[in-house]
Coordinates of N, CA and C and ligand atoms in Angstrom, one line a residue:
M1 N 107.9 91.7 90.7 CA 106.6 90.8 90.6 C 106.7 89.2 90.2
I2 N 105.8 88.3 90.7 CA 106.3 86.9 90.6 C 105.3 86.4 89.9
G3 N 105.3 85.9 88.4 CA 104.1 85.1 88.3 C 103.7 86.3 87.4
K4 N 102.1 85.8 87.0 CA 101.3 86.6 86.1 C 100.3 87.6 86.5
L5 N 100.4 88.0 87.7 CA 99.6 88.5 88.2 C 99.8 90.3 87.8
P6 N 98.4 90.5 87.0 CA 98.9 92.0 85.7 C 99.5 92.9 86.5
K7 N 100.5 93.8 86.0 CA 101.3 94.6 86.4 C 100.3 95.8 87.1
V8 N 100.8 96.4 87.8 CA 100.5 97.5 88.3 C 100.0 98.7 88.0
G9 N 98.8 99.6 88.1 CA 98.5 101.0 87.0 C 97.4 100.5 86.2
T10 N 96.7 99.1 86.4 CA 95.5 99.0 86.1 C 94.4 98.8 86.9
I11 N 93.1 98.9 86.7 CA 92.2 98.6 87.8 C 91.7 97.1 86.8
E12 N 91.9 96.3 87.8 CA 91.1 94.8 87.4 C 89.9 94.3 88.2
I13 N 89.0 93.9 87.4 CA 87.8 93.1 88.3 C 88.0 92.1 88.0
A14 N 88.0 91.1 89.6 CA 87.8 89.8 89.5 C 86.6 88.9 89.8
P15 N 85.9 88.5 89.1 CA 84.5 88.1 89.8 C 84.6 86.8 90.4
S16 N 84.0 86.7 91.4 CA 83.7 85.6 92.1 C 82.9 84.7 92.1
I17 N 83.1 83.9 91.6 CA 82.5 82.5 90.6 C 81.3 81.8 92.0
L18 N 81.9 82.7 93.5 CA 80.7 82.0 95.0 C 79.5 82.2 94.2
S19 N 79.1 83.5 93.2 CA 77.7 83.6 92.8 C 77.3 83.2 91.6
A20 N 78.2 82.3 90.9 CA 77.7 81.7 89.7 C 77.2 80.4 89.6
D21 N 76.7 79.8 88.9 CA 75.7 78.8 88.9 C 77.0 77.6 88.9
F22 N 77.1 76.8 90.1 CA 78.3 76.1 90.6 C 78.0 74.5 89.4
A23 N 77.0 74.2 88.5 CA 76.8 73.3 87.8 C 77.1 73.5 86.6
K24 N 77.3 75.0 86.3 CA 78.0 74.9 84.8 C 79.0 76.2 85.0
L25 N 80.0 75.9 85.7 CA 81.4 76.9 86.3 C 82.0 77.1 85.0
A26 N 82.5 76.2 84.2 CA 83.3 76.3 82.8 C 82.6 77.4 82.0
D27 N 81.2 77.3 81.6 CA 80.7 78.3 81.2 C 80.3 79.6 81.7
E28 N 80.0 79.9 82.7 CA 80.3 80.7 83.8 C 81.6 81.6 83.7
I29 N 82.5 81.0 83.4 CA 84.0 81.5 83.6 C 84.3 82.2 82.0
G30 N 83.8 81.0 80.9 CA 83.9 81.9 80.1 C 83.1 83.2 79.6
Q31 N 82.2 83.6 80.3 CA 81.2 84.2 80.0 C 82.2 85.8 80.3
V32 N 82.7 85.6 81.4 CA 83.4 87.0 82.1 C 84.9 86.9 81.1
E33 N 85.3 85.9 80.8 CA 86.5 85.9 80.2 C 86.0 86.5 78.8
K34 N 85.0 86.3 78.1 CA 84.7 86.9 76.6 C 84.5 88.4 77.1
A35 N 84.0 88.7 78.3 CA 83.9 90.0 78.3 C 85.2 91.1 78.6
G36 N 86.3 90.3 78.5 CA 87.3 90.9 78.1 C 88.3 91.0 79.7
L37 N 87.8 90.5 80.9 CA 88.5 90.2 82.2 C 89.6 89.7 81.9
K38 N 90.9 89.9 83.1 CA 91.9 89.1 82.9 C 92.0 87.9 84.4
M39 N 91.1 88.2 85.2 CA 91.0 87.4 86.7 C 89.8 86.8 87.1
V40 N 89.9 85.9 87.7 CA 89.1 85.2 88.2 C 89.2 85.3 89.3
H41 N 88.0 84.9 90.2 CA 88.4 84.9 92.5 C 87.9 83.7 92.6
L42 N 88.7 82.5 93.1 CA 88.0 81.4 93.7 C 88.1 81.5 95.1
D43 N 87.0 81.5 95.7 CA 86.6 81.4 97.2 C 86.4 79.8 97.5
V44 N 87.8 79.8 97.9 CA 87.9 78.4 98.9 C 87.5 78.4 100.5
M45 N 86.5 77.4 100.8 CA 85.9 77.7 102.0 C 85.9 76.7 102.8
D46 N 86.3 76.2 104.1 CA 86.6 74.6 104.7 C 85.8 74.6 105.6
G47 N 84.7 75.3 106.0 CA 83.6 75.0 107.0 C 84.5 75.2 108.4
H48 N 85.4 75.4 108.7 CA 86.4 75.7 109.7 C 86.4 77.3 110.1
F49 N 87.5 77.6 109.1 CA 87.7 79.2 109.1 C 87.0 80.2 108.9
V50 N 85.8 79.5 107.8 CA 84.4 80.4 107.6 C 83.5 79.2 107.8
P51 N 82.3 79.8 108.0 CA 80.9 78.7 108.2 C 80.4 78.6 106.9
N52 N 81.3 77.6 105.9 CA 80.6 77.8 104.8 C 81.7 76.7 103.9
I53 N 81.3 75.9 103.1 CA 82.3 74.8 102.2 C 81.9 75.2 100.8
T54 N 83.1 75.3 99.9 CA 83.1 75.5 98.4 C 83.4 74.3 98.4
F55 N 84.5 74.4 97.8 CA 85.4 73.6 96.7 C 86.6 73.8 96.5
G56 N 87.8 72.4 96.3 CA 89.0 72.8 96.5 C 89.8 72.5 95.2
P57 N 90.7 72.3 94.8 CA 92.0 71.8 94.3 C 91.7 70.6 93.1
P58 N 90.7 69.9 93.2 CA 90.0 68.9 92.3 C 89.0 69.8 91.1
V59 N 88.6 70.7 91.6 CA 87.5 71.8 90.8 C 88.1 72.5 90.1
I60 N 89.1 73.4 90.7 CA 90.2 74.1 90.2 C 91.1 73.5 89.1
E61 N 91.4 72.1 89.1 CA 91.9 71.4 88.4 C 91.5 71.3 87.0
K62 N 90.3 70.8 87.2 CA 89.3 70.6 86.0 C 88.9 72.2 85.3
L63 N 88.6 73.1 85.9 CA 88.5 74.5 85.4 C 89.4 74.9 84.6
R64 N 91.1 74.4 85.2 CA 92.1 75.1 84.5 C 92.1 74.4 82.9
K65 N 91.5 73.2 82.8 CA 91.3 72.8 81.5 C 90.6 73.7 80.6
Y66 N 89.7 74.7 81.0 CA 88.7 75.2 80.5 C 89.0 77.0 80.3
S67 N 90.1 77.1 81.0 CA 90.3 78.8 81.2 C 91.6 79.5 81.2
N68 N 91.8 80.2 80.6 CA 93.2 81.3 80.4 C 92.8 82.1 81.5
L69 N 92.2 82.2 81.9 CA 91.9 83.5 82.9 C 93.3 83.4 84.0
F70 N 93.5 84.6 84.6 CA 94.3 84.4 85.7 C 93.3 83.7 87.0
F71 N 93.8 83.2 87.5 CA 92.9 81.9 88.6 C 93.5 82.7 90.0
D72 N 92.8 83.6 90.6 CA 93.1 84.2 92.0 C 92.2 83.5 92.8
S73 N 93.0 82.6 93.4 CA 92.4 81.9 94.6 C 92.6 82.8 96.2
H74 N 91.3 82.4 96.7 CA 91.4 83.3 98.0 C 91.0 81.7 98.7
L75 N 92.2 81.5 99.9 CA 92.0 80.4 101.0 C 91.3 80.8 102.2
M76 N 90.0 80.7 102.0 CA 89.4 81.2 103.8 C 89.7 79.5 104.6
I77 N 90.7 79.0 104.8 CA 90.7 77.9 105.3 C 91.8 77.9 106.6
M78 N 91.7 76.9 107.5 CA 92.7 76.7 108.5 C 93.8 76.4 107.8
E79 N 95.1 76.6 108.1 CA 96.4 75.8 107.9 C 96.3 76.1 106.5
P80 N 96.5 77.0 105.8 CA 96.8 77.5 104.7 C 98.4 76.9 103.9
A81 N 99.4 76.4 104.8 CA 100.3 76.7 104.3 C 100.5 74.8 103.9
K82 N 99.8 74.2 104.8 CA 99.5 72.6 104.6 C 98.9 72.2 103.0
Y83 N 98.4 73.1 102.5 CA 97.2 73.0 101.4 C 97.7 73.8 100.1
A84 N 98.6 74.8 100.7 CA 99.3 75.5 99.7 C 99.5 75.0 98.0
E85 N 100.5 73.3 98.3 CA 101.3 72.8 97.5 C 100.0 72.3 96.5
A86 N 98.9 71.5 97.1 CA 97.9 71.2 96.5 C 97.1 72.2 95.3
F87 N 96.8 73.4 95.8 CA 96.2 74.4 95.1 C 97.3 74.5 93.7
I88 N 98.7 75.1 94.2 CA 99.8 75.1 92.8 C 99.6 74.1 91.9
K89 N 99.4 73.1 92.0 CA 99.1 71.9 91.4 C 97.8 71.8 90.5
A90 N 97.3 72.3 91.1 CA 95.8 72.4 90.6 C 95.7 73.4 89.5
G91 N 96.7 74.3 89.5 CA 97.1 75.6 88.7 C 97.0 77.0 89.0
V92 N 96.3 77.1 90.1 CA 96.1 78.7 90.4 C 97.3 79.5 89.9
D93 N 96.9 80.7 89.8 CA 98.1 81.9 89.3 C 98.3 82.7 90.4
N94 N 97.3 82.6 91.6 CA 97.8 83.5 93.1 C 97.4 82.6 94.3
I95 N 97.8 83.0 95.3 CA 97.3 82.2 96.2 C 97.3 83.2 97.2
T96 N 96.1 83.8 98.0 CA 95.8 84.2 98.9 C 95.7 83.8 100.3
F97 N 95.9 84.1 101.2 CA 95.6 83.5 102.6 C 95.6 84.6 103.8
H98 N 94.8 83.7 104.7 CA 94.6 84.9 105.6 C 95.5 84.9 106.6
I99 N 95.8 86.2 107.2 CA 96.6 86.6 108.2 C 96.7 85.7 109.5
E100 N 95.0 85.9 109.6 CA 94.6 85.4 111.2 C 94.9 84.0 111.3
V101 N 95.1 82.9 110.5 CA 95.7 81.8 110.3 C 97.0 81.3 110.0
A102 N 98.1 82.3 110.0 CA 99.4 82.3 109.4 C 100.1 82.4 110.3
P103 N 100.7 81.4 111.1 CA 102.0 81.8 112.3 C 103.1 82.2 111.5
N104 N 103.3 81.8 110.2 CA 104.6 82.1 109.6 C 104.2 82.8 107.9
P105 N 103.7 83.9 108.0 CA 103.5 84.3 106.9 C 104.6 84.7 105.9
A106 N 105.5 85.1 106.4 CA 106.9 85.2 105.5 C 107.1 83.8 104.7
D107 N 106.9 82.9 105.6 CA 107.6 81.9 104.9 C 106.4 80.9 103.9
L108 N 105.2 81.1 103.9 CA 104.2 81.0 102.9 C 104.4 81.4 102.0
I109 N 104.5 83.0 102.0 CA 104.9 83.7 100.9 C 106.4 83.3 100.5
K110 N 107.0 82.6 101.0 CA 107.9 82.5 99.8 C 108.0 81.0 99.5
K111 N 106.9 80.1 100.1 CA 106.9 78.7 99.6 C 106.1 79.0 98.4
I112 N 105.2 80.3 98.3 CA 104.2 80.2 97.0 C 105.4 80.6 95.8
H113 N 105.7 82.0 96.2 CA 107.1 82.2 95.2 C 107.8 81.7 94.4
D114 N 108.3 80.8 95.6 CA 109.1 79.7 94.8 C 108.8 78.4 94.0
A115 N 106.9 78.7 94.1 CA 106.1 77.9 93.1 C 105.8 78.6 91.4
G116 N 106.5 80.2 91.7 CA 106.5 80.7 90.4 C 105.3 81.6 90.4
I117 N 104.3 81.5 91.6 CA 103.2 82.5 91.4 C 102.9 83.4 92.6
S118 N 101.9 84.5 92.3 CA 102.1 85.5 93.2 C 101.2 85.0 94.6
A119 N 101.5 85.9 95.7 CA 101.3 85.7 97.0 C 100.1 86.9 97.4
G120 N 99.2 86.5 98.0 CA 98.2 87.6 98.5 C 98.0 87.2 100.0
L121 N 98.2 88.8 100.8 CA 97.9 88.6 102.1 C 96.9 89.3 102.3
C122 N 95.6 88.2 103.0 CA 94.5 88.8 103.1 C 94.1 89.6 105.1
L123 N 93.2 90.1 105.4 CA 92.9 90.6 106.7 C 91.5 90.8 106.9
N124 N 90.8 90.2 107.7 CA 89.2 90.2 107.9 C 89.0 91.7 108.6
P125 N 87.9 91.7 108.4 CA 87.1 93.4 108.5 C 87.8 93.4 110.3
E126 N 87.3 92.7 111.2 CA 88.1 93.1 112.5 C 89.9 93.2 112.6
T127 N 90.4 92.8 111.8 CA 91.9 92.4 112.2 C 92.3 93.9 111.4
P128 N 93.1 94.2 112.5 CA 93.8 95.9 112.2 C 95.0 95.6 111.3
V129 N 95.3 96.8 110.9 CA 96.7 96.8 110.1 C 98.1 96.6 110.2
S130 N 98.1 97.0 111.5 CA 99.3 96.3 112.4 C 99.4 95.0 112.1
K131 N 98.7 94.2 112.1 CA 99.1 92.7 111.7 C 99.5 92.4 110.6
I132 N 99.4 93.0 109.7 CA 100.1 92.9 108.4 C 101.2 93.5 108.0
E133 N 101.4 94.5 108.8 CA 102.7 95.0 108.9 C 104.0 95.2 107.8
K134 N 104.1 94.0 109.3 CA 105.6 93.5 108.8 C 105.9 92.5 107.8
Y135 N 104.8 92.3 107.3 CA 104.9 91.2 106.1 C 104.1 91.6 104.8
A136 N 104.1 92.9 104.5 CA 102.9 93.5 103.4 C 103.9 93.5 102.4
H137 N 105.0 94.1 102.6 CA 105.6 94.2 101.3 C 106.1 93.2 100.6
L138 N 106.5 91.7 101.3 CA 106.6 90.6 100.9 C 105.6 89.9 99.4
A139 N 104.3 90.4 99.7 CA 103.3 90.0 99.0 C 103.2 90.8 97.7
D140 N 102.7 90.0 96.9 CA 102.5 90.6 95.7 C 101.2 92.0 95.6
M141 N 100.0 91.3 96.8 CA 98.6 91.9 96.5 C 98.2 91.6 98.0
I142 N 97.3 92.7 98.5 CA 97.0 92.6 100.0 C 95.5 92.9 99.8
L143 N 94.8 92.0 100.3 CA 93.6 91.7 100.3 C 92.8 91.9 101.5
V144 N 91.7 93.6 100.7 CA 91.2 93.9 102.3 C 89.3 93.3 102.2
M145 N 89.3 92.4 103.2 CA 87.8 92.1 103.3 C 87.1 93.0 103.7
T146 N 85.9 93.2 102.8 CA 85.1 94.5 103.2 C 83.4 93.6 103.6
V147 N 83.5 92.7 103.9 CA 82.4 91.9 104.8 C 83.5 90.8 105.3
H148 N 82.4 89.9 106.4 CA 82.6 88.8 107.1 C 82.9 87.8 105.9
P149 N 84.1 87.2 106.0 CA 84.2 86.3 105.0 C 83.4 84.9 105.3
G150 N 82.7 84.5 104.2 CA 82.0 83.2 104.5 C 80.9 83.0 103.3
F151 N 80.0 84.1 102.7 CA 79.1 84.2 101.8 C 79.1 85.5 101.0
G152 N 78.7 85.0 99.9 CA 78.5 86.4 98.9 C 77.1 86.6 99.0
G153 N 77.1 88.2 98.6 CA 75.3 89.1 98.6 C 75.7 89.8 100.3
Q154 N 76.5 90.1 100.5 CA 76.6 90.6 102.2 C 76.7 92.2 101.6
S155 N 76.3 92.9 102.8 CA 76.2 94.2 102.5 C 78.2 94.6 103.1
F156 N 78.4 95.6 102.0 CA 79.9 96.6 102.1 C 80.0 96.9 103.7
I157 N 81.1 96.8 104.4 CA 81.6 97.3 105.3 C 82.4 98.5 105.4
Q158 N 81.9 99.5 105.6 CA 82.7 101.2 105.0 C 84.0 101.2 106.0
A159 N 83.9 100.8 107.2 CA 85.1 100.8 108.2 C 86.1 99.7 107.8
A160 N 85.5 98.7 107.4 CA 87.0 98.1 106.8 C 87.5 98.5 105.1
A161 N 86.7 99.1 104.8 CA 87.6 99.6 103.4 C 88.4 100.9 103.8
N162 N 88.3 101.6 105.0 CA 89.0 102.6 105.3 C 90.7 102.0 105.8
K163 N 90.6 100.8 105.5 CA 92.0 100.6 105.8 C 92.7 100.6 104.6
I164 N 92.2 100.7 103.6 CA 92.8 100.6 102.1 C 94.0 101.7 102.3
K165 N 93.5 103.0 102.6 CA 94.5 104.1 102.7 C 95.8 103.8 103.4
P166 N 95.2 103.5 104.9 CA 96.7 103.1 105.8 C 97.8 102.2 105.0
I167 N 96.9 101.3 104.0 CA 97.6 100.2 103.8 C 98.6 100.6 102.3
R168 N 97.6 101.3 101.4 CA 98.3 101.9 100.1 C 99.7 102.9 101.1
Q169 N 99.4 103.1 101.9 CA 100.7 104.1 102.9 C 102.0 103.3 103.2
I170 N 101.5 102.1 103.5 CA 102.7 101.1 103.9 C 103.0 100.3 102.9
V171 N 102.2 100.0 101.8 CA 103.0 99.3 100.7 C 103.5 100.1 99.6
G172 N 102.6 101.5 99.3 CA 103.5 102.0 98.1 C 102.7 101.7 96.8
P173 N 103.2 102.3 95.7 CA 102.2 102.0 94.5 C 102.7 100.8 93.9
D174 N 103.4 99.7 94.4 CA 104.0 98.6 93.5 C 103.4 97.6 93.9
I175 N 102.0 97.5 95.1 CA 101.5 96.4 95.2 C 100.0 96.5 95.0
R176 N 99.4 95.5 94.7 CA 98.1 95.7 94.2 C 97.3 95.5 96.0
I177 N 96.2 96.3 95.4 CA 95.5 96.1 96.7 C 94.0 95.8 96.6
E178 N 93.5 94.5 96.8 CA 92.4 93.9 96.4 C 91.0 94.0 97.7
V179 N 90.1 94.3 96.9 CA 88.7 94.6 97.9 C 88.1 93.5 97.8
D180 N 87.3 92.9 98.8 CA 86.7 92.0 98.6 C 85.1 91.9 99.7
G181 N 83.8 92.1 98.8 CA 82.8 91.8 99.7 C 81.7 93.2 99.4
G182 N 80.8 92.8 98.8 CA 79.8 93.7 98.7 C 80.4 94.9 97.7
I183 N 81.2 94.6 96.8 CA 81.9 95.2 95.7 C 80.6 95.5 94.6
D184 N 80.0 97.0 94.3 CA 78.9 96.8 93.3 C 79.3 97.8 92.3
S185 N 78.5 98.2 91.4 CA 79.1 100.1 91.0 C 78.9 101.2 91.8
K186 N 78.4 100.9 93.0 CA 78.1 102.2 94.1 C 79.6 101.9 94.7
T187 N 79.9 100.9 95.6 CA 80.8 100.8 96.3 C 82.1 101.0 95.8
A188 N 82.4 100.6 94.2 CA 83.6 100.5 93.4 C 84.0 101.6 93.5
S189 N 83.0 102.8 93.3 CA 83.9 104.1 93.1 C 84.9 104.5 94.7
I190 N 83.8 103.9 95.8 CA 84.7 104.3 96.9 C 85.6 103.9 97.1
V191 N 85.8 102.9 96.9 CA 87.1 101.9 97.2 C 88.8 102.1 96.0
T192 N 88.0 102.4 94.9 CA 89.0 103.2 94.2 C 89.7 104.2 94.3
E193 N 88.7 104.9 95.1 CA 88.8 106.2 95.5 C 90.3 106.4 96.6
L194 N 89.7 105.4 97.3 CA 90.8 105.1 98.6 C 91.9 104.3 98.1
G195 N 91.9 104.0 97.1 CA 93.2 103.6 96.6 C 93.3 101.9 96.1
A196 N 92.4 101.4 96.1 CA 92.2 99.6 95.3 C 92.2 99.9 94.1
D197 N 93.0 98.7 94.0 CA 92.8 98.8 92.2 C 92.6 97.2 91.6
T198 N 92.2 96.4 92.5 CA 91.7 95.2 92.0 C 90.4 94.5 93.0
L199 N 89.6 94.7 92.0 CA 87.9 94.9 92.9 C 87.3 93.0 92.7
V200 N 87.0 92.6 93.5 CA 86.7 91.3 93.6 C 84.9 91.8 93.9
A201 N 84.1 91.0 92.7 CA 82.8 91.0 92.5 C 81.8 89.8 92.3
G202 N 81.2 89.5 93.0 CA 80.3 88.1 93.4 C 79.1 88.4 92.6
N203 N 78.4 88.5 94.1 CA 76.9 89.2 93.1 C 76.5 89.6 92.2
A204 N 77.2 90.9 92.3 CA 77.3 92.3 91.1 C 77.8 91.7 89.8
I205 N 78.1 90.5 90.1 CA 78.5 90.0 88.5 C 77.5 88.7 88.1
F206 N 78.0 87.8 88.7 CA 77.3 86.5 88.8 C 75.5 86.6 89.2
G207 N 75.5 87.0 89.9 CA 73.8 87.5 90.2 C 73.1 88.1 89.2
K208 N 73.7 88.9 88.1 CA 73.0 89.4 87.2 C 73.3 88.7 86.0
P209 N 71.7 88.8 85.2 CA 71.7 87.8 83.8 C 72.7 88.3 82.9
D210 N 73.0 89.7 82.6 CA 74.1 89.8 81.6 C 75.4 90.4 82.4
R211 N 76.3 89.3 82.2 CA 77.7 89.5 82.9 C 78.5 91.1 82.6
A212 N 78.5 90.8 80.9 CA 79.1 92.1 80.6 C 78.4 93.3 80.8
K213 N 77.0 93.7 80.9 CA 76.8 94.7 81.3 C 77.1 94.9 82.8
A214 N 76.8 93.8 83.5 CA 77.3 94.3 85.1 C 79.0 94.7 85.3
I215 N 79.6 93.9 84.5 CA 81.1 94.0 84.5 C 81.0 95.8 84.2
E216 N 80.6 96.3 83.1 CA 80.7 97.8 82.5 C 80.2 98.4 83.1
A217 N 79.1 98.2 84.0 CA 78.6 99.1 85.3 C 79.8 99.3 86.1
I218 N 80.3 98.3 86.6 CA 81.5 98.4 87.5 C 82.6 99.2 87.1
R219 N 83.2 98.7 86.1 CA 84.1 99.3 85.4 C 84.0 101.1 85.0
N220 N 83.0 101.5 85.2 CA 82.6 102.7 84.8 C 82.3 103.7 86.4
A221 N 82.1 102.8 87.5 CA 82.0 103.4 88.3 C 83.2 103.8 89.1
C222 N 84.5 103.1 88.8 CA 85.7 103.2 89.1 C 86.4 104.9 88.8
V223 N 87.4 105.3 90.2 CA 87.7 106.1 89.8 C 89.2 106.0 89.6
K224 N 90.0 106.6 88.6 CA 91.2 106.1 88.2 C 92.2 106.6 88.6
Ligands
DX5_301 C1 83.2 86.3 101.0 C2 83.9 85.8 99.5 C3 83.8 87.2 98.4 C4 82.0 86.7 97.8 C5 82.1 88.4 97.4 O1 83.7 85.6 101.8 O2 85.5 85.7 99.8 O3 84.7 86.7 97.5 O4 82.3 85.9 97.0 O5 80.6 88.3 97.2 P1 80.1 89.3 97.0 O6 80.9 90.4 95.8 O7 78.6 89.2 96.7 O8 79.9 90.3 98.5
ZN302 ZN1 87.4 86.0 98.2

């Protein structure tokens, strides 16, 4: 395992700041850090790979000064290889990129590893498991999208979650499987039962006034 990604064997919840108040990001991240979480999920969107635009390296670089959380960046951008270095310099602890826009996934994983951080490989709901099969074992984490990427607060797609089991069979127990999209206290039990161990939740945490309580509800729903 390369970098600071929490070792397998625990269930980690990674709140997505997409649903946080962007004018108060440092405070918002501070709240989930205080609640005892280790990771925060940073959704980077470029308006091309997905029909929405969020933030990039300059914002992450500033946030880095305010938080010791594991910065789990999820690049929903075209040409992730072109921008990986900028995100590394900004201080992310993990780069997850999409297989749909990565012509050389093995090279990009190596580039990320050479920088001393972990690499995640992501697949959209309509992308079959076979697309990642050859490269999955090279990554530290596989990210299974359970909504079409681009926006927070969408409904969980069960058919996409059903890919967790076959992916777990391919990667074995030593690689994290992260799920992203529509995760709340109901769906958390479904995805952990299927074998996911890293849960992204935006709306279900930052959309709630009491973040600690929202995190607790998700944690209690997880099947160990
Ligand atoms: C979707 C993003 C997700 C999103 C999840 O494109 O990758 O991380 O913020 O939001 P919820 O938990 O609200 O579905
Ligand atoms: Zn995400």
